[in-house]
Coordinates of C-alpha atoms in Angstrom, one line a residue:
Chain Q
X1 CA 0.0 0.0 0.0
X2 CA 1.5 3.3 -1.1
X3 CA 1.9 6.1 1.4
X4 CA 0.8 9.7 0.6
X5 CA 4.3 10.7 -0.5
X6 CA 4.6 7.8 -3.0
X7 CA 1.2 8.5 -4.4
X8 CA 2.0 12.1 -4.8
X9 CA 5.2 11.2 -6.7
X10 CA 3.5 8.8 -9.0
X11 CA 0.5 11.1 -9.6
X12 CA 2.9 14.0 -10.4
X13 CA 4.8 11.8 -12.9
X14 CA 1.5 10.9 -14.7
X15 CA 0.5 14.6 -14.8
X16 CA 3.9 15.6 -16.2
X17 CA 3.7 12.9 -18.9
X18 CA 0.1 13.6 -19.9
X19 CA 0.1 17.4 -19.8
X20 CA 3.7 18.2 -20.7
X21 CA 4.1 20.5 -17.7
X22 CA 7.2 21.0 -15.6
X23 CA 7.1 18.7 -12.4
X24 CA 8.0 21.8 -10.3
X25 CA 4.7 23.4 -11.3
X26 CA 2.7 20.5 -9.9
X27 CA 1.6 20.9 -6.3
X28 CA -1.3 19.6 -4.3
X29 CA -3.1 22.9 -4.9
X30 CA -2.6 22.9 -8.7
X31 CA -5.9 22.9 -10.6
X32 CA -5.8 20.7 -13.6
X33 CA -7.7 23.1 -15.8
X34 CA -6.7 26.6 -14.4
X35 CA -3.0 25.9 -13.6
X36 CA -1.9 23.0 -15.7
X37 CA -3.6 23.7 -19.0
X38 CA -5.8 20.6 -19.1
X39 CA -9.2 20.4 -20.7
X40 CA -12.1 18.2 -19.6
X41 CA -11.0 15.3 -21.8
X42 CA -7.5 15.5 -20.5
X43 CA -8.9 15.0 -17.0
X44 CA -10.9 11.9 -18.3
X45 CA -7.6 10.5 -19.6
X46 CA -5.7 11.3 -16.4
X47 CA -8.4 9.6 -14.3
X48 CA -8.0 6.5 -16.5
X49 CA -4.2 6.7 -16.0
X50 CA -4.7 6.9 -12.2
X51 CA -7.0 3.9 -12.3
X52 CA -4.4 1.9 -14.2
X53 CA -1.5 3.0 -12.1
X54 CA -3.0 2.4 -8.7
X55 CA -5.6 -0.3 -9.5
X56 CA -8.4 1.8 -8.1
X57 CA -11.8 2.5 -9.7
X58 CA -12.8 6.1 -9.9
X59 CA -16.5 6.4 -10.8
X60 CA -17.7 9.3 -12.9
X61 CA -19.3 11.2 -10.0
X62 CA -16.1 10.9 -8.0
X63 CA -14.0 11.9 -11.0
X64 CA -16.0 15.1 -11.4
X65 CA -14.9 16.2 -7.9
X66 CA -11.2 15.7 -8.8
X67 CA -10.2 19.2 -9.9
X68 CA -6.8 19.6 -8.1
X69 CA -3.8 17.3 -8.0
X70 CA -4.4 17.0 -4.2
X71 CA -8.0 15.7 -4.8
X72 CA -6.6 12.9 -6.9
X73 CA -4.0 12.0 -4.3
X74 CA -6.6 12.0 -1.5
X75 CA -9.0 9.9 -3.4
X76 CA -6.4 7.3 -4.3
X77 CA -5.1 7.2 -0.8
X78 CA -8.6 6.5 0.6
X79 CA -9.6 3.9 -2.0
X80 CA -6.5 1.9 -2.8
X81 CA -6.7 -1.7 -2.1
X82 CA -4.5 -3.9 0.1
Chain L
X1 CA -9.6 35.3 -62.2
X2 CA -7.4 35.8 -59.1
X3 CA -4.0 34.3 -59.5
X4 CA -2.6 31.9 -57.0
X5 CA 1.1 31.5 -56.1
X6 CA 3.1 29.4 -53.7
X7 CA 4.9 31.3 -51.0
X8 CA 5.9 28.7 -48.4
X9 CA 6.9 25.1 -48.3
X10 CA 7.1 22.4 -45.6
X11 CA 8.2 18.8 -45.7
X12 CA 8.4 15.8 -43.5
X13 CA 9.8 12.8 -45.5
X14 CA 11.8 9.6 -45.1
X15 CA 14.8 11.5 -46.5
X16 CA 14.5 14.6 -44.4
X17 CA 12.2 16.5 -42.1
X18 CA 12.7 19.9 -43.7
X19 CA 12.6 21.1 -47.3
X20 CA 16.3 21.6 -48.0
X21 CA 17.5 18.3 -46.4
X22 CA 14.8 16.3 -48.2
X23 CA 15.5 17.9 -51.5
X24 CA 19.3 17.6 -51.1
X25 CA 18.9 13.9 -50.5
X26 CA 16.5 13.4 -53.3
X27 CA 18.9 15.1 -55.7
X28 CA 21.7 13.0 -54.3
X29 CA 19.7 9.9 -55.3
X30 CA 19.5 8.5 -51.8
X31 CA 16.8 6.0 -50.8
X32 CA 14.7 6.3 -47.7
X33 CA 13.8 2.6 -47.7
X34 CA 14.8 0.1 -45.1
X35 CA 13.5 -2.8 -43.0
X36 CA 10.5 -1.8 -40.9
X37 CA 11.5 -0.7 -37.4
X38 CA 8.0 0.3 -36.0
X39 CA 7.0 -3.3 -35.4
X40 CA 8.3 -6.8 -36.2
X41 CA 7.2 -7.3 -39.8
X42 CA 9.1 -10.5 -40.4
X43 CA 6.0 -12.5 -41.0
X44 CA 4.3 -9.9 -43.1
X45 CA 3.9 -9.8 -46.8
X46 CA 6.4 -7.1 -47.0
X47 CA 8.9 -6.2 -44.2
X48 CA 10.3 -3.0 -45.7
X49 CA 9.1 0.6 -46.1
X50 CA 10.3 4.2 -46.2
X51 CA 9.9 5.4 -42.6
X52 CA 10.4 8.9 -41.3
X53 CA 13.6 8.6 -39.3
X54 CA 13.8 9.2 -35.5
X55 CA 15.1 12.5 -34.2
X56 CA 18.6 11.2 -33.5
X57 CA 19.1 10.2 -37.1
X58 CA 21.1 12.3 -39.5
X59 CA 17.9 13.4 -41.3
X60 CA 15.4 12.4 -38.7
X61 CA 12.2 14.2 -37.5
X62 CA 11.9 15.8 -34.1
X63 CA 8.2 16.1 -33.3
X64 CA 8.9 18.4 -30.3
X65 CA 10.1 21.2 -32.6
X66 CA 6.6 22.4 -33.5
X67 CA 4.1 20.1 -31.8
X68 CA 3.2 20.4 -28.1
X69 CA 4.0 17.4 -25.9
X70 CA 0.3 17.0 -24.9
X71 CA -0.8 16.9 -28.5
X72 CA 1.9 14.5 -29.5
X73 CA 0.5 12.0 -26.9
X74 CA -3.1 12.4 -28.2
X75 CA -2.9 12.3 -31.9
X76 CA -1.7 9.9 -34.6
X77 CA 1.6 10.5 -36.3
X78 CA 0.0 11.7 -39.6
X79 CA -1.3 14.7 -37.6
X80 CA 2.0 15.4 -36.0
X81 CA 3.7 15.3 -39.4
X82 CA 1.0 17.6 -40.9
X83 CA 1.2 20.2 -38.1
X84 CA 5.0 20.3 -38.4
X85 CA 5.0 20.6 -42.2
X86 CA 2.3 23.4 -42.0
X87 CA 4.5 25.2 -39.4
X88 CA 7.5 25.0 -41.7
X89 CA 5.4 26.4 -44.6
X90 CA 4.0 29.3 -42.5
X91 CA 7.5 30.1 -41.2
X92 CA 9.0 29.9 -44.7
X93 CA 6.2 32.3 -46.0
X94 CA 6.9 34.8 -43.2
X95 CA 3.4 34.5 -42.0
X96 CA 3.8 33.5 -38.4
X97 CA 2.4 36.9 -37.2
X98 CA -0.7 37.4 -39.3
X99 CA -3.0 40.3 -38.5
X100 CA -6.5 39.5 -37.3
X101 CA -7.9 40.7 -40.6
X102 CA -5.6 38.3 -42.5
X103 CA -6.4 35.4 -40.3
X104 CA -10.1 35.8 -41.2
X105 CA -9.0 35.3 -44.8
X106 CA -6.5 32.4 -44.2
X107 CA -7.6 28.8 -44.1
X108 CA -6.4 25.2 -44.3
X109 CA -6.9 22.3 -46.7
X110 CA -4.7 19.5 -45.4
X111 CA -6.0 16.0 -46.0
X112 CA -4.9 12.4 -45.6
X113 CA -5.7 9.3 -47.6
X114 CA -6.4 7.0 -44.6
X115 CA -6.0 9.0 -41.4
X116 CA -5.1 7.5 -38.0
X117 CA -4.8 3.8 -38.8
X118 CA -2.1 3.0 -36.2
X119 CA -4.3 4.6 -33.5
X120 CA -7.4 2.9 -34.7
X121 CA -5.5 -0.4 -34.6
X122 CA -4.1 0.0 -31.2
X123 CA -7.2 1.4 -29.5
X124 CA -9.3 -1.5 -31.0
X125 CA -6.9 -3.8 -29.2
X126 CA -7.4 -1.8 -26.0
X127 CA -11.2 -2.1 -26.4
X128 CA -10.9 -5.8 -27.0
X129 CA -8.6 -6.5 -24.1
X130 CA -9.7 -4.0 -21.5
X131 CA -13.2 -2.8 -22.4
X132 CA -14.8 0.5 -23.5
X133 CA -13.8 2.4 -20.3
X134 CA -10.2 2.1 -21.3
X135 CA -10.4 3.7 -24.7
X136 CA -8.7 7.1 -24.9
X137 CA -11.0 10.1 -24.7
X138 CA -8.8 11.5 -27.4
X139 CA -9.4 8.5 -29.7
X140 CA -11.7 10.1 -32.2
X141 CA -10.2 13.6 -32.7
X142 CA -6.7 12.1 -32.6
X143 CA -7.4 10.0 -35.7
X144 CA -9.8 12.1 -37.8
X145 CA -8.5 13.1 -41.2
X146 CA -9.6 16.8 -40.9
X147 CA -7.7 17.2 -37.6
X148 CA -4.5 18.4 -39.2
X149 CA -6.5 21.3 -40.6
X150 CA -8.3 21.6 -37.2
X151 CA -5.1 21.6 -35.2
X152 CA -3.3 24.0 -37.5
X153 CA -6.2 26.4 -37.6
X154 CA -6.3 26.5 -33.8
X155 CA -2.5 26.8 -33.4
X156 CA -2.2 29.8 -35.8
X157 CA -5.7 31.2 -35.5
X158 CA -6.7 30.6 -39.1
X159 CA -10.4 31.5 -39.4
X160 CA -10.9 31.0 -43.2
X161 CA -12.0 27.9 -45.0
X162 CA -11.2 24.7 -43.0
X163 CA -11.3 21.8 -45.3
X164 CA -9.7 18.3 -45.7
X165 CA -9.7 16.2 -48.8
X166 CA -9.9 12.4 -48.7
X167 CA -9.2 10.9 -52.1
X168 CA -6.7 8.1 -51.3
X169 CA -3.4 8.7 -53.0
X170 CA -4.5 11.8 -54.9
X171 CA -5.4 13.6 -51.6
X172 CA -2.3 15.9 -51.6
X173 CA -2.8 17.1 -55.2
X174 CA -6.6 17.5 -54.8
X175 CA -5.9 19.5 -51.5
X176 CA -3.7 22.0 -53.3
X177 CA -6.0 22.2 -56.3
X178 CA -9.1 22.7 -54.2
X179 CA -7.4 25.3 -52.0
X180 CA -6.1 27.2 -55.0
X181 CA -9.6 27.4 -56.3
X182 CA -10.8 28.7 -53.0
X183 CA -8.3 31.6 -53.3
X184 CA -9.2 32.1 -57.0
X185 CA -12.9 32.2 -56.1
X186 CA -12.2 34.8 -53.4
X187 CA -13.0 32.6 -50.4
X188 CA -9.6 33.2 -48.9
X189 CA -6.3 35.1 -49.5
X190 CA -4.0 32.5 -47.9
X191 CA -4.4 28.7 -47.7
X192 CA -2.2 26.1 -46.1
X193 CA -2.7 23.1 -48.4
X194 CA -1.3 19.6 -48.6
X195 CA -1.5 16.1 -47.2
X196 CA 0.0 13.7 -44.7
X197 CA 0.1 10.0 -44.0
X198 CA 1.4 7.5 -41.6
X199 CA 0.2 3.9 -41.9
X200 CA 3.3 1.9 -41.4
X201 CA 1.6 -0.3 -38.8
X202 CA 0.6 -4.0 -38.8
X203 CA -2.9 -3.5 -40.2
X204 CA -1.6 -1.1 -42.8
X205 CA 1.1 -3.3 -44.2
X206 CA -1.2 -6.4 -43.9
X207 CA -4.1 -4.6 -45.7
X208 CA -2.1 -3.2 -48.6
X209 CA -0.2 -6.5 -48.7
X210 CA -3.4 -8.5 -49.1
X211 CA -4.6 -6.0 -51.8
X212 CA -1.5 -7.2 -53.7
X213 CA -0.3 -3.5 -53.9
X214 CA 3.0 -3.8 -52.0
X215 CA 6.4 -4.7 -53.3
X216 CA 7.4 -8.0 -51.7
X217 CA 10.5 -9.3 -53.5
X218 CA 13.3 -7.2 -52.1
X219 CA 13.6 -8.2 -48.4
X220 CA 17.4 -8.3 -48.6
X221 CA 17.8 -5.0 -50.5
X222 CA 14.8 -2.8 -49.7
X223 CA 16.4 0.3 -51.4
X224 CA 16.1 -1.5 -54.7
X225 CA 12.3 -2.2 -54.2
X226 CA 10.8 1.0 -55.5
X227 CA 11.6 0.9 -59.2
X228 CA 9.0 2.7 -61.3
X229 CA 9.0 1.6 -65.0
X230 CA 11.6 -1.1 -64.4
X231 CA 10.9 -4.6 -65.6
X232 CA 11.4 -6.1 -62.2
X233 CA 9.0 -3.8 -60.3
X234 CA 6.5 -5.7 -58.2
X235 CA 4.5 -3.1 -56.2
X236 CA 4.8 0.1 -54.2
X237 CA 6.9 0.6 -51.1
X238 CA 5.0 2.3 -48.4
X239 CA 6.3 5.7 -47.3
X240 CA 5.1 8.3 -44.7
X241 CA 5.3 12.0 -44.0
X242 CA 3.7 15.2 -45.0
X243 CA 3.9 18.1 -47.5
X244 CA 2.2 21.4 -47.0
X245 CA 2.4 24.6 -49.1
X246 CA 1.3 28.1 -48.4
X247 CA -0.9 29.2 -51.3
X248 CA -1.5 32.9 -51.6
X249 CA -3.3 35.3 -53.9
X250 CA -0.7 36.8 -56.2
X251 CA -1.4 40.5 -55.6
X252 CA -1.4 39.9 -51.8
X253 CA 1.9 38.1 -52.0
X254 CA 3.4 40.8 -54.2
X255 CA 2.2 43.6 -51.9
X256 CA 3.9 42.2 -48.8
X257 CA 7.1 41.4 -50.8
X258 CA 6.8 37.6 -50.3
X259 CA 9.2 35.2 -51.9
X260 CA 7.2 33.6 -54.7
X261 CA 8.2 30.0 -55.6
X262 CA 5.7 29.3 -58.4
X263 CA 2.2 29.9 -59.7
X264 CA -0.5 27.3 -59.7
X265 CA -1.9 27.7 -63.2
X266 CA -3.7 24.4 -63.9
X267 CA -5.7 21.8 -62.0
X268 CA -7.5 18.9 -63.5
X269 CA -9.5 16.1 -61.9
X270 CA -11.3 13.1 -63.2
X271 CA -12.7 9.7 -62.3
X272 CA -11.9 6.4 -64.0
X273 CA -15.3 4.9 -63.4
X274 CA -13.7 1.5 -63.8
X275 CA -12.4 -0.4 -60.8
X276 CA -11.7 0.2 -57.1
X277 CA -7.9 -0.6 -57.2
X278 CA -6.9 -1.2 -60.9
X279 CA -6.3 1.8 -63.2
X280 CA -8.4 2.1 -66.3
X281 CA -6.7 -0.2 -69.0
X282 CA -6.3 2.7 -71.4
X283 CA -5.4 5.3 -68.7
X284 CA -8.4 7.4 -69.7
X285 CA -8.8 9.0 -66.3
X286 CA -5.2 9.9 -66.1
X287 CA -5.4 11.3 -69.6
X288 CA -8.4 13.5 -68.9
X289 CA -7.0 14.7 -65.6
X290 CA -3.8 15.9 -67.3
X291 CA -5.8 17.3 -70.3
X292 CA -8.0 19.4 -68.0
X293 CA -5.0 20.7 -66.0
X294 CA -3.2 21.7 -69.3
X295 CA -6.3 23.4 -70.7
X296 CA -6.9 25.4 -67.6
X297 CA -3.2 26.5 -67.5
X298 CA -3.4 28.1 -70.9
X299 CA 0.1 26.7 -71.5
X300 CA 1.3 24.9 -74.6
X301 CA 2.1 21.2 -74.2
X302 CA 5.7 22.2 -75.2
X303 CA 6.0 24.4 -72.2
X304 CA 6.0 21.5 -69.8
X305 CA 9.6 20.5 -69.1
X306 CA 9.1 18.2 -66.1
X307 CA 6.5 15.7 -65.0
X308 CA 6.6 14.2 -61.5
X309 CA 4.7 11.0 -62.3
X310 CA 2.4 9.1 -60.0
X311 CA 4.7 6.2 -60.9
X312 CA 4.2 4.0 -57.9
X313 CA 6.3 1.0 -59.1
X314 CA 3.2 -1.2 -59.6
X315 CA 3.2 -3.5 -62.7
X316 CA 0.0 -2.0 -64.2
X317 CA 0.0 1.7 -63.3
X318 CA 3.4 2.9 -64.4
X319 CA 3.1 2.1 -68.1
X320 CA -0.6 3.1 -68.3
X321 CA 0.4 6.6 -67.0
X322 CA 3.3 6.8 -69.4
X323 CA 0.9 5.8 -72.2
X324 CA -1.5 8.5 -71.2
X325 CA 1.3 11.1 -71.1
X326 CA 2.5 9.9 -74.6
X327 CA -1.0 10.3 -76.0
X328 CA -1.6 13.8 -74.6
X329 CA 1.9 15.2 -75.2
X330 CA 2.6 13.6 -78.6
X331 CA 6.0 14.4 -79.9
X332 CA 6.5 16.9 -77.1
X333 CA 7.3 13.9 -74.8
X334 CA 10.7 13.8 -76.4
X335 CA 11.8 17.1 -75.0
X336 CA 10.5 16.8 -71.4
X337 CA 11.8 14.8 -68.4
X338 CA 9.6 12.6 -66.3
X339 CA 10.6 10.9 -63.1
X340 CA 9.1 9.3 -60.0
X341 CA 10.5 10.4 -56.7
X342 CA 8.5 7.5 -55.2
X343 CA 11.6 5.5 -56.2
X344 CA 13.4 7.3 -53.3
X345 CA 10.8 8.0 -50.6
X346 CA 8.2 5.4 -51.4
X347 CA 4.5 6.1 -51.7
X348 CA 3.3 8.7 -49.2
X349 CA -0.3 7.9 -50.1
X350 CA -2.4 10.9 -49.1
X351 CA 0.8 12.9 -48.6
X352 CA 2.3 12.0 -52.0
X353 CA 0.7 14.7 -54.2
X354 CA 1.7 17.5 -51.9
X355 CA 5.3 16.3 -51.3
X356 CA 5.8 15.7 -55.0
X357 CA 4.3 19.1 -55.9
X358 CA 6.9 20.6 -53.6
X359 CA 9.6 18.6 -55.5
X360 CA 8.2 20.1 -58.7
X361 CA 8.4 23.6 -57.3
X362 CA 12.0 23.0 -56.2
X363 CA 12.8 21.7 -59.7
X364 CA 11.5 25.0 -61.0
X365 CA 13.6 27.0 -58.5
X366 CA 16.8 25.1 -59.0
X367 CA 16.5 24.1 -62.7
X368 CA 17.2 20.5 -61.9
X369 CA 15.0 17.4 -62.1
X370 CA 15.1 14.6 -59.6
X371 CA 16.0 11.1 -60.6
X372 CA 14.1 7.8 -60.9
X373 CA 16.1 5.3 -58.9
X374 CA 16.6 1.6 -59.8
X375 CA 15.6 2.0 -63.4
X376 CA 18.0 -0.8 -64.5
X377 CA 15.8 -2.2 -67.3
X378 CA 13.0 0.1 -68.4
X379 CA 10.0 -1.6 -69.9
X380 CA 9.8 -1.6 -73.7
X381 CA 7.0 0.9 -73.7
X382 CA 9.3 3.5 -72.1
X383 CA 11.5 4.0 -75.2
X384 CA 12.1 7.6 -76.2
X385 CA 11.2 9.1 -72.9
X386 CA 13.7 10.7 -70.5
X387 CA 12.8 9.0 -67.2
X388 CA 15.9 10.6 -65.5
X389 CA 17.4 7.3 -64.5
X390 CA 19.7 7.1 -61.4
X391 CA 21.0 10.7 -61.4
X392 CA 19.4 14.1 -61.1
X393 CA 19.7 16.2 -64.2
X394 CA 20.3 19.9 -64.6
X395 CA 18.1 21.3 -67.3
X396 CA 15.8 24.1 -68.2
X397 CA 12.5 23.8 -66.3
X398 CA 9.8 26.4 -67.2
X399 CA 6.6 24.6 -66.2
X400 CA 5.9 21.3 -64.4
X401 CA 3.0 18.8 -64.2
X402 CA 2.3 16.6 -61.2
X403 CA 0.1 13.6 -61.3
X404 CA -1.6 11.7 -58.5
X405 CA -4.0 8.8 -58.9
X406 CA -5.9 7.0 -56.1
X407 CA -7.9 3.9 -55.2
X408 CA -11.5 4.3 -56.3
X409 CA -10.3 5.6 -59.7
X410 CA -9.7 9.2 -58.6
X411 CA -7.2 11.4 -60.5
X412 CA -5.7 14.8 -60.0
X413 CA -3.1 16.8 -62.0
X414 CA -1.5 20.1 -61.1
X415 CA 0.4 22.5 -63.5
X416 CA 2.7 25.1 -62.0
X417 CA 5.2 27.5 -63.5
X418 CA 7.7 30.1 -62.5
X419 CA 6.4 33.7 -62.1

């Protein structure tokens, strides 16, 4: 089971890879849309990537509430298995 | 009628990812063919192609130069090639900073023959193996043919006509011809026009292989496989890449002091109405396409010094095209040169007509015509025609004709001349 720091590192790596942003720009408070240049479909794709990476399922209604990097880390931390 | 000129060029090819490198290698008679590296094609009908080389290659392509990282992840390679070639053409034309007023009068007509086949193939496997919730949300707009025009219009703010031709292997030529007409008809002052393709993927090679269209007999010497008009030709070699030109209304180009490469003076198009893959046995569609382009150009047949042939290296097509040229040009055929640059870079399908039009324009600029490689034993029907075997040739080039023919029996011809 990954701890918060590990989850943050892996989430950040996925965000950097998908959105082409500098890792230093990515903080828990970064908004995917306002700060990291994502559009709504980029978020759909990122959520899919989080699901694959951490083996969690993120239903659509939960995914809609993930607007900041920290939201994703918190959701994964609470729902990861093992 | 408003006149249309070419003021910018952009190329991504297996022999270079910019205009001057690709042209230098074409004139040096290099071949872009090799064993396929994208996937293991050992068991396929053909295991060779003309791939665009990776960034670390001497004349490779660096997608990061003009395409955002995010977009690179989302779209098929044909779109990446198209965006880059369009960017090169805009930069070459000096139009990177267009006024709002001009951007309302600037558009895109960049097509593709097939579109995002590699992505359709890979996402189909994702659907099959992991289910619908794992298919990329960018799947559709990352594969659609009109998404080069879409992406380029967004990147540069081009608000004029936004169009994308899909006519198989004549796409590139039709794109330029249609866009030239849009300018002539006053729908736009500037058009980015061309085509792109990238289908060197398992389903692409298997599909064209099963259609008996690909060369298969040169596994040990792939650079010898594309040999238009040669007796041993056995099909085309798949290429990939993009060609985009900036077309501009002549007075507009002149007023801003633009460098003018050539004028698009003739455009012809026709249908074979015969067979989905085989050319008409008398080359009638090819003949009528060239005839229309020549008539529109107002030039004499004797003015054409160079023809860049469709010449794909297939057993049927090459000689039928040559026969049609012979019938149309009569004794004028003796004084012109005709070659197929597909012998060097393979068949770029929807990109071919645009890439080859650019080679025609460079032939006009440099007064040199590119060679036909591998023409060791020309077919008997080729007697008396200068097919520019093996080596480029310096000669007078006043006007050029480019032919492109596609599956479905679709034909396009373009005539261009120096201004």
